[in-house]
Amino acid sequence: MRAARFLAATVLAFGVAACGGPDGVEPKQWAKQVCTALTPWRAEISDLTSKAQQQLGAATTPAQSKTNIVDLLAGAEASSERARAGVSGAGVPAVEDGPKVAEQFAASLTKARDAYGNAKRTVSGLPTDKSFYPEVKKAFTTLNDEYGRSAIDPAHVGPEDLQKAFDEVPECR
């Protein structure tokens, strides 16, 4: 029994250390790491959206459109996962409710990743007949709804000291 308690205490101690120690990560450092993870993700999502519009305009068949859309959604899904991993890797901010704040950011990116993955699987399963484009439109309506529910605004998350850190860190501008 003592060995089990010791093991549990050791695992807990390592878990806390992995999150930036018992006090967490200083707010400015945490904001910097989060924004460093989010900036390339936002740029890639914007780039993928532009490419999707160009490729859909240039596609001559539903099969060609399907391939392009699935590839773009896969890219957005992978990019969202990289951003989620980067935000999770930032640890926990040393602020009131720091673990909750960190979880909100990671959960938001998990939902975004899953929204792209759901859309990718939906479009992948569509037949390339006359129903293809109307069904893609439905898939993107669902994607937009799911993505919208995942949104988190760093300027309005967490206590005032963390919001101030997001405002002051150059990587978040």
Coordinates of N, CA, C and O in Angstrom, one line a residue:
M1 N 0.8 -1.2 0.0 CA 0.0 0.0 0.0 C 0.9 1.3 0.0 O 0.6 2.2 -0.7
R2 N 1.9 1.3 0.8 CA 2.8 2.4 0.9 C 3.5 2.6 -0.5 O 3.7 3.7 -0.9
A3 N 3.9 1.5 -1.1 CA 4.5 1.6 -2.4 C 3.6 2.2 -3.5 O 4.0 3.0 -4.3
A4 N 2.3 1.8 -3.4 CA 1.3 2.4 -4.3 C 1.1 3.9 -4.1 O 1.1 4.7 -5.1
R5 N 1.1 4.3 -2.9 CA 1.0 5.8 -2.6 C 2.2 6.5 -3.0 O 2.1 7.6 -3.6
F6 N 3.4 5.9 -2.8 CA 4.6 6.6 -3.3 C 4.6 6.7 -4.8 O 5.0 7.7 -5.3
L7 N 4.2 5.6 -5.5 CA 4.2 5.6 -6.9 C 3.2 6.7 -7.4 O 3.5 7.5 -8.3
A8 N 2.1 6.8 -6.8 CA 1.1 7.8 -7.2 C 1.6 9.2 -7.0 O 1.4 10.1 -7.8
A9 N 2.3 9.4 -5.8 CA 2.8 10.7 -5.5 C 3.9 11.1 -6.5 O 4.1 12.2 -7.0
T10 N 4.8 10.1 -6.9 CA 5.8 10.3 -7.8 C 5.3 10.7 -9.2 O 5.7 11.6 -9.8
V11 N 4.3 9.9 -9.6 CA 3.7 10.2 -10.9 C 3.0 11.6 -10.9 O 3.2 12.4 -11.9
L12 N 2.4 11.9 -9.9 CA 1.8 13.3 -9.8 C 2.8 14.4 -9.8 O 2.7 15.4 -10.5
A13 N 3.9 14.1 -9.1 CA 5.0 15.1 -9.1 C 5.6 15.3 -10.5 O 5.8 16.4 -10.9
F14 N 5.8 14.2 -11.2 CA 6.3 14.3 -12.6 C 5.3 15.0 -13.5 O 5.7 15.8 -14.3
G15 N 4.0 14.7 -13.3 CA 3.0 15.4 -14.1 C 3.0 16.9 -13.9 O 2.9 17.6 -14.8
V16 N 3.1 17.3 -12.6 CA 3.1 18.7 -12.3 C 4.4 19.3 -12.9 O 4.3 20.4 -13.5
A17 N 5.5 18.7 -12.8 CA 6.7 19.2 -13.3 C 6.6 19.4 -14.8 O 7.1 20.3 -15.4
A18 N 6.0 18.4 -15.5 CA 5.8 18.5 -17.0 C 5.0 19.7 -17.4 O 5.1 20.2 -18.5
C19 N 4.1 20.2 -16.5 CA 3.3 21.3 -16.8 C 3.8 22.6 -16.4 O 3.1 23.6 -16.3
G20 N 5.1 22.7 -16.1 CA 5.7 24.0 -15.7 C 5.9 24.1 -14.3 O 6.1 25.3 -13.8
G21 N 5.8 23.1 -13.5 CA 6.1 23.2 -12.1 C 4.8 23.5 -11.3 O 3.8 23.7 -11.9
P22 N 4.9 23.5 -10.0 CA 3.7 23.6 -9.2 C 3.1 25.0 -9.4 O 1.9 25.2 -9.2
D23 N 3.8 26.0 -9.8 CA 3.3 27.3 -10.0 C 2.9 27.6 -11.5 O 2.4 28.6 -11.8
G24 N 3.2 26.6 -12.4 CA 2.9 26.8 -13.8 C 3.9 27.7 -14.5 O 4.9 28.0 -14.0
V25 N 3.5 28.0 -15.7 CA 4.3 28.8 -16.6 C 3.9 30.3 -16.5 O 2.7 30.6 -16.5
E26 N 4.9 31.2 -16.4 CA 4.7 32.6 -16.3 C 3.7 33.0 -17.4 O 3.9 32.6 -18.6
P27 N 2.7 33.9 -17.2 CA 1.7 34.2 -18.2 C 2.3 34.7 -19.5 O 1.8 34.3 -20.6
K28 N 3.3 35.6 -19.5 CA 3.8 36.1 -20.8 C 4.4 34.9 -21.6 O 4.3 34.9 -22.8
Q29 N 5.2 34.1 -20.9 CA 5.8 32.9 -21.5 C 4.8 32.0 -22.1 O 4.9 31.5 -23.2
W30 N 3.7 31.8 -21.3 CA 2.6 30.9 -21.8 C 1.9 31.5 -23.0 O 1.7 30.8 -24.0
A31 N 1.6 32.7 -23.0 CA 0.9 33.4 -24.1 C 1.8 33.4 -25.3 O 1.4 33.1 -26.4
K32 N 3.1 33.6 -25.1 CA 4.1 33.5 -26.3 C 4.1 32.1 -26.9 O 4.0 32.0 -28.1
Q33 N 4.1 31.1 -26.1 CA 4.1 29.7 -26.6 C 2.8 29.4 -27.3 O 2.8 28.8 -28.4
V34 N 1.7 29.8 -26.7 CA 0.4 29.6 -27.4 C 0.3 30.3 -28.7 O -0.1 29.7 -29.7
C35 N 0.7 31.6 -28.7 CA 0.6 32.3 -30.0 C 1.6 31.8 -31.0 O 1.3 31.8 -32.2
T36 N 2.7 31.3 -30.6 CA 3.7 30.7 -31.5 C 3.1 29.5 -32.1 O 3.4 29.2 -33.3
A37 N 2.3 28.7 -31.4 CA 1.6 27.6 -32.0 C 0.5 27.9 -32.9 O 0.2 27.3 -33.9
L38 N -0.2 29.0 -32.5 CA -1.5 29.4 -33.3 C -1.2 30.2 -34.5 O -2.0 30.0 -35.5
T39 N -0.1 30.9 -34.6 CA 0.1 31.8 -35.7 C 0.3 31.0 -37.0 O -0.4 31.3 -38.0
P40 N 1.1 30.0 -37.1 CA 1.3 29.2 -38.3 C 0.0 28.5 -38.7 O -0.3 28.3 -39.8
W41 N -0.7 28.0 -37.6 CA -2.0 27.3 -37.9 C -3.0 28.2 -38.6 O -3.6 27.9 -39.6
R42 N -3.1 29.4 -38.1 CA -4.1 30.4 -38.7 C -3.7 30.7 -40.1 O -4.5 30.8 -41.0
A43 N -2.4 30.9 -40.4 CA -1.9 31.2 -41.7 C -2.2 30.0 -42.6 O -2.6 30.2 -43.8
E44 N -1.9 28.8 -42.1 CA -2.1 27.6 -43.0 C -3.6 27.4 -43.3 O -4.0 27.1 -44.4
I45 N -4.5 27.6 -42.3 CA -5.9 27.5 -42.5 C -6.4 28.5 -43.6 O -7.1 28.2 -44.5
S46 N -5.9 29.7 -43.5 CA -6.2 30.8 -44.5 C -5.7 30.4 -45.9 O -6.4 30.5 -46.9
D47 N -4.5 29.8 -45.9 CA -3.9 29.4 -47.2 C -4.7 28.2 -47.8 O -5.0 28.2 -49.0
L48 N -5.0 27.3 -46.9 CA -5.8 26.1 -47.4 C -7.2 26.6 -47.9 O -7.7 26.0 -48.9
T49 N -7.8 27.5 -47.3 CA -9.1 28.0 -47.7 C -9.0 28.7 -49.1 O -9.8 28.4 -50.0
S50 N -7.9 29.5 -49.3 CA -7.7 30.1 -50.6 C -7.5 29.1 -51.7 O -8.0 29.2 -52.8
K51 N -6.6 28.1 -51.3 CA -6.4 27.0 -52.3 C -7.6 26.3 -52.7 O -7.8 25.9 -53.8
A52 N -8.5 26.0 -51.7 CA -9.7 25.3 -51.9 C -10.6 26.0 -52.9 O -11.1 25.5 -53.8
Q53 N -10.7 27.4 -52.7 CA -11.5 28.2 -53.6 C -11.0 28.1 -55.0 O -11.7 28.0 -56.0
Q54 N -9.6 28.2 -55.2 CA -9.0 28.2 -56.5 C -9.2 26.8 -57.1 O -9.5 26.8 -58.3
Q55 N -8.9 25.8 -56.4 CA -9.0 24.4 -57.0 C -10.4 24.0 -57.3 O -10.7 23.4 -58.3
L56 N -11.4 24.5 -56.5 CA -12.8 24.2 -56.9 C -13.2 24.9 -58.1 O -14.0 24.3 -58.9
G57 N -12.7 26.1 -58.3 CA -13.0 26.8 -59.5 C -12.3 26.2 -60.8 O -12.9 26.3 -61.9
A58 N -11.2 25.6 -60.6 CA -10.5 25.0 -61.7 C -10.8 23.5 -61.9 O -10.5 23.0 -63.0
A59 N -11.4 22.9 -61.0 CA -11.7 21.4 -61.2 C -12.8 21.2 -62.3 O -13.7 22.0 -62.4
T60 N -12.6 20.2 -63.0 CA -13.5 19.9 -64.2 C -14.4 18.8 -63.9 O -15.4 18.6 -64.6
T61 N -14.2 18.0 -62.9 CA -15.0 16.9 -62.6 C -15.3 16.8 -61.0 O -14.4 17.2 -60.3
P62 N -16.4 16.2 -60.6 CA -16.6 16.0 -59.2 C -15.5 15.1 -58.6 O -15.1 15.4 -57.4
A63 N -15.0 14.1 -59.3 CA -13.9 13.3 -58.8 C -12.6 14.1 -58.5 O -12.0 13.9 -57.4
Q64 N -12.3 15.0 -59.4 CA -11.2 15.9 -59.2 C -11.4 16.8 -58.0 O -10.5 17.0 -57.2
S65 N -12.6 17.4 -57.9 CA -13.0 18.2 -56.8 C -12.9 17.5 -55.5 O -12.3 18.0 -54.5
K66 N -13.4 16.2 -55.5 CA -13.4 15.4 -54.3 C -11.9 15.2 -53.8 O -11.6 15.4 -52.6
T67 N -11.0 14.9 -54.7 CA -9.6 14.6 -54.3 C -9.0 15.9 -53.7 O -8.4 15.9 -52.6
N68 N -9.3 17.0 -54.3 CA -8.7 18.3 -53.9 C -9.3 18.7 -52.5 O -8.6 19.1 -51.6
I69 N -10.6 18.5 -52.3 CA -11.2 18.9 -51.1 C -10.7 18.0 -49.9 O -10.4 18.5 -48.8
V70 N -10.7 16.7 -50.2 CA -10.2 15.8 -49.2 C -8.8 16.1 -48.8 O -8.4 16.1 -47.6
D71 N -7.9 16.4 -49.7 CA -6.5 16.7 -49.4 C -6.4 18.0 -48.6 O -5.7 18.1 -47.6
L72 N -7.2 19.0 -48.9 CA -7.2 20.2 -48.2 C -7.8 20.1 -46.8 O -7.2 20.6 -45.8
L73 N -8.8 19.3 -46.6 CA -9.4 19.0 -45.3 C -8.4 18.2 -44.4 O -8.2 18.5 -43.2
A74 N -7.7 17.3 -45.1 CA -6.6 16.5 -44.3 C -5.5 17.4 -43.9 O -5.0 17.3 -42.8
G75 N -5.2 18.4 -44.7 CA -4.1 19.4 -44.3 C -4.6 20.2 -43.2 O -3.8 20.5 -42.3
A76 N -5.8 20.7 -43.2 CA -6.4 21.5 -42.1 C -6.5 20.6 -40.8 O -6.2 21.2 -39.7
E77 N -6.8 19.4 -40.9 CA -6.9 18.5 -39.8 C -5.5 18.4 -39.1 O -5.3 18.5 -37.9
A78 N -4.5 18.1 -40.0 CA -3.1 17.9 -39.5 C -2.6 19.2 -38.9 O -1.9 19.2 -37.9
S79 N -2.8 20.3 -39.5 CA -2.4 21.6 -39.0 C -3.0 21.9 -37.7 O -2.3 22.4 -36.7
S80 N -4.3 21.6 -37.5 CA -5.0 21.8 -36.2 C -4.4 20.9 -35.1 O -4.2 21.3 -34.0
E81 N -4.0 19.7 -35.5 CA -3.4 18.8 -34.5 C -2.0 19.3 -34.1 O -1.6 19.3 -32.9
R82 N -1.2 19.9 -35.1 CA 0.1 20.4 -34.7 C -0.1 21.6 -33.8 O 0.6 21.8 -32.8
A83 N -1.1 22.5 -34.0 CA -1.4 23.6 -33.2 C -1.8 23.1 -31.8 O -1.4 23.7 -30.8
R84 N -2.7 22.1 -31.7 CA -3.1 21.6 -30.4 C -1.9 21.0 -29.6 O -1.8 21.3 -28.5
A85 N -1.1 20.3 -30.3 CA 0.1 19.8 -29.6 C 1.0 20.9 -29.1 O 1.6 20.8 -28.0
G86 N 1.2 22.0 -29.9 CA 2.0 23.1 -29.5 C 1.4 23.8 -28.3 O 2.1 24.2 -27.3
V87 N 0.1 24.0 -28.3 CA -0.6 24.6 -27.1 C -0.5 23.7 -25.9 O -0.2 24.2 -24.8
S88 N -0.7 22.5 -26.1 CA -0.6 21.5 -24.9 C 0.8 21.5 -24.4 O 1.0 21.5 -23.2
G89 N 1.8 21.6 -25.3 CA 3.2 21.7 -24.9 C 3.6 22.9 -24.1 O 4.6 23.0 -23.5
A90 N 2.7 24.0 -24.2 CA 3.0 25.2 -23.5 C 2.8 25.0 -22.0 O 3.3 25.9 -21.2
G91 N 2.2 24.0 -21.6 CA 2.0 23.7 -20.1 C 0.8 24.4 -19.6 O -0.2 24.7 -20.3
V92 N 0.8 24.8 -18.4 CA -0.3 25.4 -17.7 C 0.1 26.8 -17.2 O 1.2 27.0 -16.6
P93 N -0.6 27.9 -17.5 CA -0.2 29.2 -17.1 C -0.4 29.4 -15.6 O -1.3 28.8 -15.0
A94 N 0.5 30.1 -15.0 CA 0.5 30.4 -13.6 C -0.4 31.5 -13.3 O 0.0 32.6 -13.0
V95 N -1.7 31.2 -13.5 CA -2.8 32.2 -13.2 C -3.9 31.4 -12.5 O -3.9 30.2 -12.5
E96 N -4.8 32.2 -12.0 CA -6.0 31.6 -11.4 C -6.7 30.7 -12.5 O -6.9 31.2 -13.6
D97 N -7.1 29.5 -12.1 CA -7.7 28.6 -13.0 C -6.8 28.2 -14.2 O -7.3 27.9 -15.3
G98 N -5.5 28.3 -14.0 CA -4.6 28.0 -15.1 C -4.9 26.6 -15.8 O -4.9 26.6 -17.0
P99 N -5.1 25.6 -15.0 CA -5.4 24.3 -15.7 C -6.6 24.3 -16.6 O -6.7 23.8 -17.7
K100 N -7.6 25.1 -16.1 CA -8.9 25.2 -16.9 C -8.6 26.0 -18.1 O -9.1 25.6 -19.2
V101 N -7.9 27.1 -18.0 CA -7.5 27.9 -19.2 C -6.8 27.0 -20.3 O -7.1 27.0 -21.4
A102 N -5.7 26.3 -19.8 CA -4.9 25.5 -20.7 C -5.8 24.4 -21.4 O -5.7 24.2 -22.6
E103 N -6.7 23.8 -20.6 CA -7.6 22.8 -21.1 C -8.6 23.4 -22.2 O -8.9 22.8 -23.2
Q104 N -9.1 24.7 -21.9 CA -10.0 25.3 -22.9 C -9.3 25.5 -24.2 O -9.9 25.3 -25.3
F105 N -8.0 25.9 -24.2 CA -7.3 26.1 -25.5 C -7.1 24.8 -26.2 O -7.3 24.7 -27.4
A106 N -6.7 23.8 -25.5 CA -6.4 22.5 -26.1 C -7.7 21.9 -26.6 O -7.8 21.4 -27.7
A107 N -8.8 22.0 -25.8 CA -10.1 21.5 -26.3 C -10.6 22.2 -27.5 O -11.2 21.6 -28.4
S108 N -10.4 23.5 -27.6 CA -10.8 24.3 -28.8 C -10.1 23.7 -30.0 O -10.8 23.5 -31.0
L109 N -8.8 23.5 -29.9 CA -8.1 23.0 -31.1 C -8.5 21.6 -31.4 O -8.5 21.1 -32.6
T110 N -8.8 20.8 -30.4 CA -9.2 19.4 -30.6 C -10.5 19.4 -31.4 O -10.7 18.7 -32.3
K111 N -11.4 20.3 -31.0 CA -12.7 20.4 -31.7 C -12.5 20.9 -33.1 O -13.2 20.4 -34.0
A112 N -11.6 21.8 -33.3 CA -11.3 22.3 -34.7 C -10.8 21.2 -35.5 O -11.2 20.9 -36.7
R113 N -9.8 20.4 -35.0 CA -9.2 19.3 -35.7 C -10.3 18.3 -36.0 O -10.4 17.8 -37.1
D114 N -11.1 18.0 -35.1 CA -12.2 17.0 -35.3 C -13.2 17.5 -36.3 O -13.7 16.6 -37.1
A115 N -13.5 18.8 -36.3 CA -14.4 19.3 -37.3 C -13.9 19.1 -38.7 O -14.6 18.6 -39.7
Y116 N -12.6 19.4 -38.9 CA -11.9 19.1 -40.2 C -11.9 17.6 -40.6 O -12.2 17.2 -41.7
G117 N -11.6 16.8 -39.6 CA -11.6 15.4 -39.8 C -13.0 14.8 -40.2 O -13.1 14.0 -41.1
N118 N -14.0 15.3 -39.5 CA -15.4 14.9 -39.8 C -15.7 15.2 -41.2 O -16.3 14.4 -42.0
A119 N -15.4 16.5 -41.6 CA -15.7 16.9 -43.0 C -14.9 16.1 -44.0 O -15.5 15.7 -45.1
K120 N -13.7 15.8 -43.7 CA -12.8 15.0 -44.6 C -13.4 13.6 -44.8 O -13.6 13.2 -45.9
R121 N -13.9 13.0 -43.7 CA -14.5 11.7 -43.8 C -15.8 11.7 -44.6 O -16.1 10.8 -45.4
T122 N -16.6 12.8 -44.3 CA -17.8 12.9 -45.0 C -17.6 13.0 -46.5 O -18.2 12.3 -47.3
V123 N -16.8 13.9 -46.9 CA -16.5 14.2 -48.4 C -15.9 12.9 -49.0 O -16.2 12.6 -50.1
S124 N -15.0 12.3 -48.3 CA -14.4 11.0 -48.8 C -15.4 10.0 -49.1 O -15.2 9.2 -50.1
G125 N -16.5 9.9 -48.4 CA -17.5 8.9 -48.6 C -18.6 9.3 -49.6 O -19.4 8.5 -49.9
L126 N -18.5 10.5 -50.2 CA -19.5 10.9 -51.1 C -19.3 10.3 -52.5 O -18.2 10.2 -53.0
P127 N -20.4 9.9 -53.1 CA -20.3 9.5 -54.5 C -20.1 10.7 -55.4 O -20.4 11.9 -55.0
T128 N -19.5 10.5 -56.5 CA -19.1 11.7 -57.4 C -20.2 11.8 -58.5 O -19.9 12.1 -59.7
D129 N -21.4 11.6 -58.2 CA -22.5 11.8 -59.1 C -23.1 13.2 -58.9 O -22.5 14.0 -58.4
K130 N -24.3 13.3 -59.4 CA -25.0 14.7 -59.4 C -25.2 15.2 -58.0 O -25.4 16.4 -57.8
S131 N -25.2 14.3 -57.0 CA -25.4 14.7 -55.6 C -24.2 15.3 -55.0 O -24.2 15.8 -53.8
F132 N -23.0 15.1 -55.6 CA -21.8 15.5 -55.0 C -21.7 16.9 -54.5 O -21.5 17.1 -53.3
Y133 N -21.9 17.9 -55.3 CA -21.8 19.3 -54.9 C -22.8 19.7 -53.8 O -22.4 20.4 -52.9
P134 N -24.1 19.3 -53.9 CA -25.0 19.6 -52.8 C -24.6 19.0 -51.5 O -24.7 19.6 -50.4
E135 N -24.0 17.8 -51.6 CA -23.6 17.1 -50.4 C -22.3 17.7 -49.8 O -22.2 17.8 -48.6
V136 N -21.4 18.2 -50.6 CA -20.3 18.9 -50.2 C -20.7 20.2 -49.5 O -20.2 20.6 -48.4
K137 N -21.7 20.9 -50.0 CA -22.2 22.1 -49.4 C -22.7 21.8 -48.0 O -22.4 22.5 -47.0
K138 N -23.4 20.7 -47.8 CA -23.9 20.3 -46.5 C -22.8 20.0 -45.6 O -22.8 20.3 -44.4
A139 N -21.8 19.3 -46.1 CA -20.6 18.9 -45.3 C -19.9 20.2 -44.8 O -19.5 20.2 -43.6
F140 N -19.8 21.2 -45.6 CA -19.1 22.4 -45.2 C -20.0 23.3 -44.3 O -19.5 24.0 -43.4
T141 N -21.3 23.2 -44.4 CA -22.2 23.8 -43.5 C -22.0 23.2 -42.1 O -21.8 23.9 -41.1
T142 N -21.9 21.9 -42.0 CA -21.6 21.2 -40.8 C -20.2 21.6 -40.2 O -20.1 21.8 -39.0
L143 N -19.3 21.6 -41.1 CA -17.9 22.0 -40.7 C -17.9 23.4 -40.1 O -17.3 23.6 -39.1
N144 N -18.6 24.3 -40.8 CA -18.6 25.7 -40.3 C -19.3 25.8 -38.9 O -18.8 26.5 -38.0
D145 N -20.4 25.0 -38.7 CA -21.0 24.9 -37.4 C -20.1 24.4 -36.3 O -20.0 24.9 -35.2
E146 N -19.5 23.2 -36.6 CA -18.6 22.6 -35.6 C -17.4 23.5 -35.4 O -17.0 23.6 -34.2
Y147 N -16.8 24.1 -36.4 CA -15.7 24.9 -36.2 C -16.0 26.2 -35.4 O -15.3 26.6 -34.5
G148 N -17.2 26.7 -35.7 CA -17.7 27.9 -34.9 C -17.8 27.6 -33.4 O -17.5 28.4 -32.6
R149 N -18.3 26.4 -33.1 CA -18.4 26.0 -31.7 C -17.0 25.8 -31.0 O -17.0 25.8 -29.8
S150 N -16.0 25.6 -31.8 CA -14.7 25.4 -31.3 C -13.9 26.7 -31.0 O -12.9 26.7 -30.3
A151 N -14.4 27.8 -31.5 CA -13.7 29.1 -31.4 C -13.4 29.5 -30.0 O -14.2 29.4 -29.1
I152 N -12.2 30.0 -29.8 CA -11.8 30.6 -28.5 C -11.0 31.9 -28.9 O -10.2 31.9 -29.8
D153 N -11.3 32.9 -28.1 CA -10.7 34.2 -28.3 C -9.7 34.4 -27.2 O -10.1 34.7 -26.1
P154 N -8.4 34.4 -27.5 CA -7.4 34.6 -26.4 C -7.5 35.9 -25.7 O -7.1 36.0 -24.5
A155 N -8.1 36.9 -26.3 CA -8.3 38.2 -25.6 C -9.3 38.1 -24.5 O -9.4 39.0 -23.7
H156 N -10.1 37.1 -24.5 CA -11.2 37.0 -23.5 C -11.2 35.7 -22.8 O -12.2 35.2 -22.3
V157 N -10.0 35.1 -22.6 CA -9.9 33.8 -21.9 C -9.0 34.0 -20.7 O -7.9 34.6 -20.8
G158 N -9.5 33.6 -19.6 CA -8.7 33.6 -18.4 C -8.7 34.9 -17.6 O -9.4 35.9 -18.0
P159 N -8.0 34.9 -16.6 CA -7.9 36.1 -15.7 C -7.2 37.3 -16.4 O -6.6 37.1 -17.4
E160 N -7.4 38.4 -15.8 CA -6.9 39.7 -16.4 C -5.4 39.6 -16.7 O -4.9 40.1 -17.7
D161 N -4.6 39.0 -15.8 CA -3.1 39.0 -16.0 C -2.8 38.2 -17.2 O -1.8 38.5 -17.9
L162 N -3.5 37.2 -17.5 CA -3.3 36.4 -18.7 C -3.7 37.2 -20.0 O -3.0 37.2 -21.0
Q163 N -4.9 37.8 -19.9 CA -5.3 38.6 -21.0 C -4.3 39.7 -21.3 O -4.0 40.0 -22.5
K164 N -3.8 40.3 -20.3 CA -2.7 41.4 -20.4 C -1.5 40.8 -21.1 O -0.9 41.4 -22.0
A165 N -1.1 39.6 -20.7 CA 0.0 38.9 -21.3 C -0.2 38.7 -22.8 O 0.7 39.0 -23.7
F166 N -1.4 38.3 -23.2 CA -1.7 38.1 -24.7 C -1.6 39.5 -25.4 O -1.2 39.5 -26.5
D167 N -2.0 40.6 -24.7 CA -2.0 41.9 -25.3 C -0.5 42.4 -25.5 O -0.2 43.1 -26.4
E168 N 0.3 42.0 -24.6 CA 1.7 42.5 -24.5 C 2.7 41.7 -25.3 O 3.7 42.3 -25.8
V169 N 2.5 40.5 -25.5 CA 3.5 39.6 -26.2 C 3.4 39.8 -27.7 O 2.4 39.7 -28.3
P170 N 4.6 40.2 -28.3 CA 4.6 40.5 -29.8 C 4.1 39.3 -30.6 O 3.5 39.6 -31.7
E171 N 4.3 38.1 -30.2 CA 3.9 36.9 -31.0 C 2.4 36.8 -31.1 O 1.8 36.1 -31.9
C172 N 1.6 37.6 -30.2 CA 0.2 37.5 -30.2 C -0.5 38.7 -31.0 O -1.7 38.8 -31.0
R173 N 0.3 39.5 -31.6 CA -0.2 40.7 -32.3 C -0.5 40.4 -33.7 O 0.1 39.6 -34.3

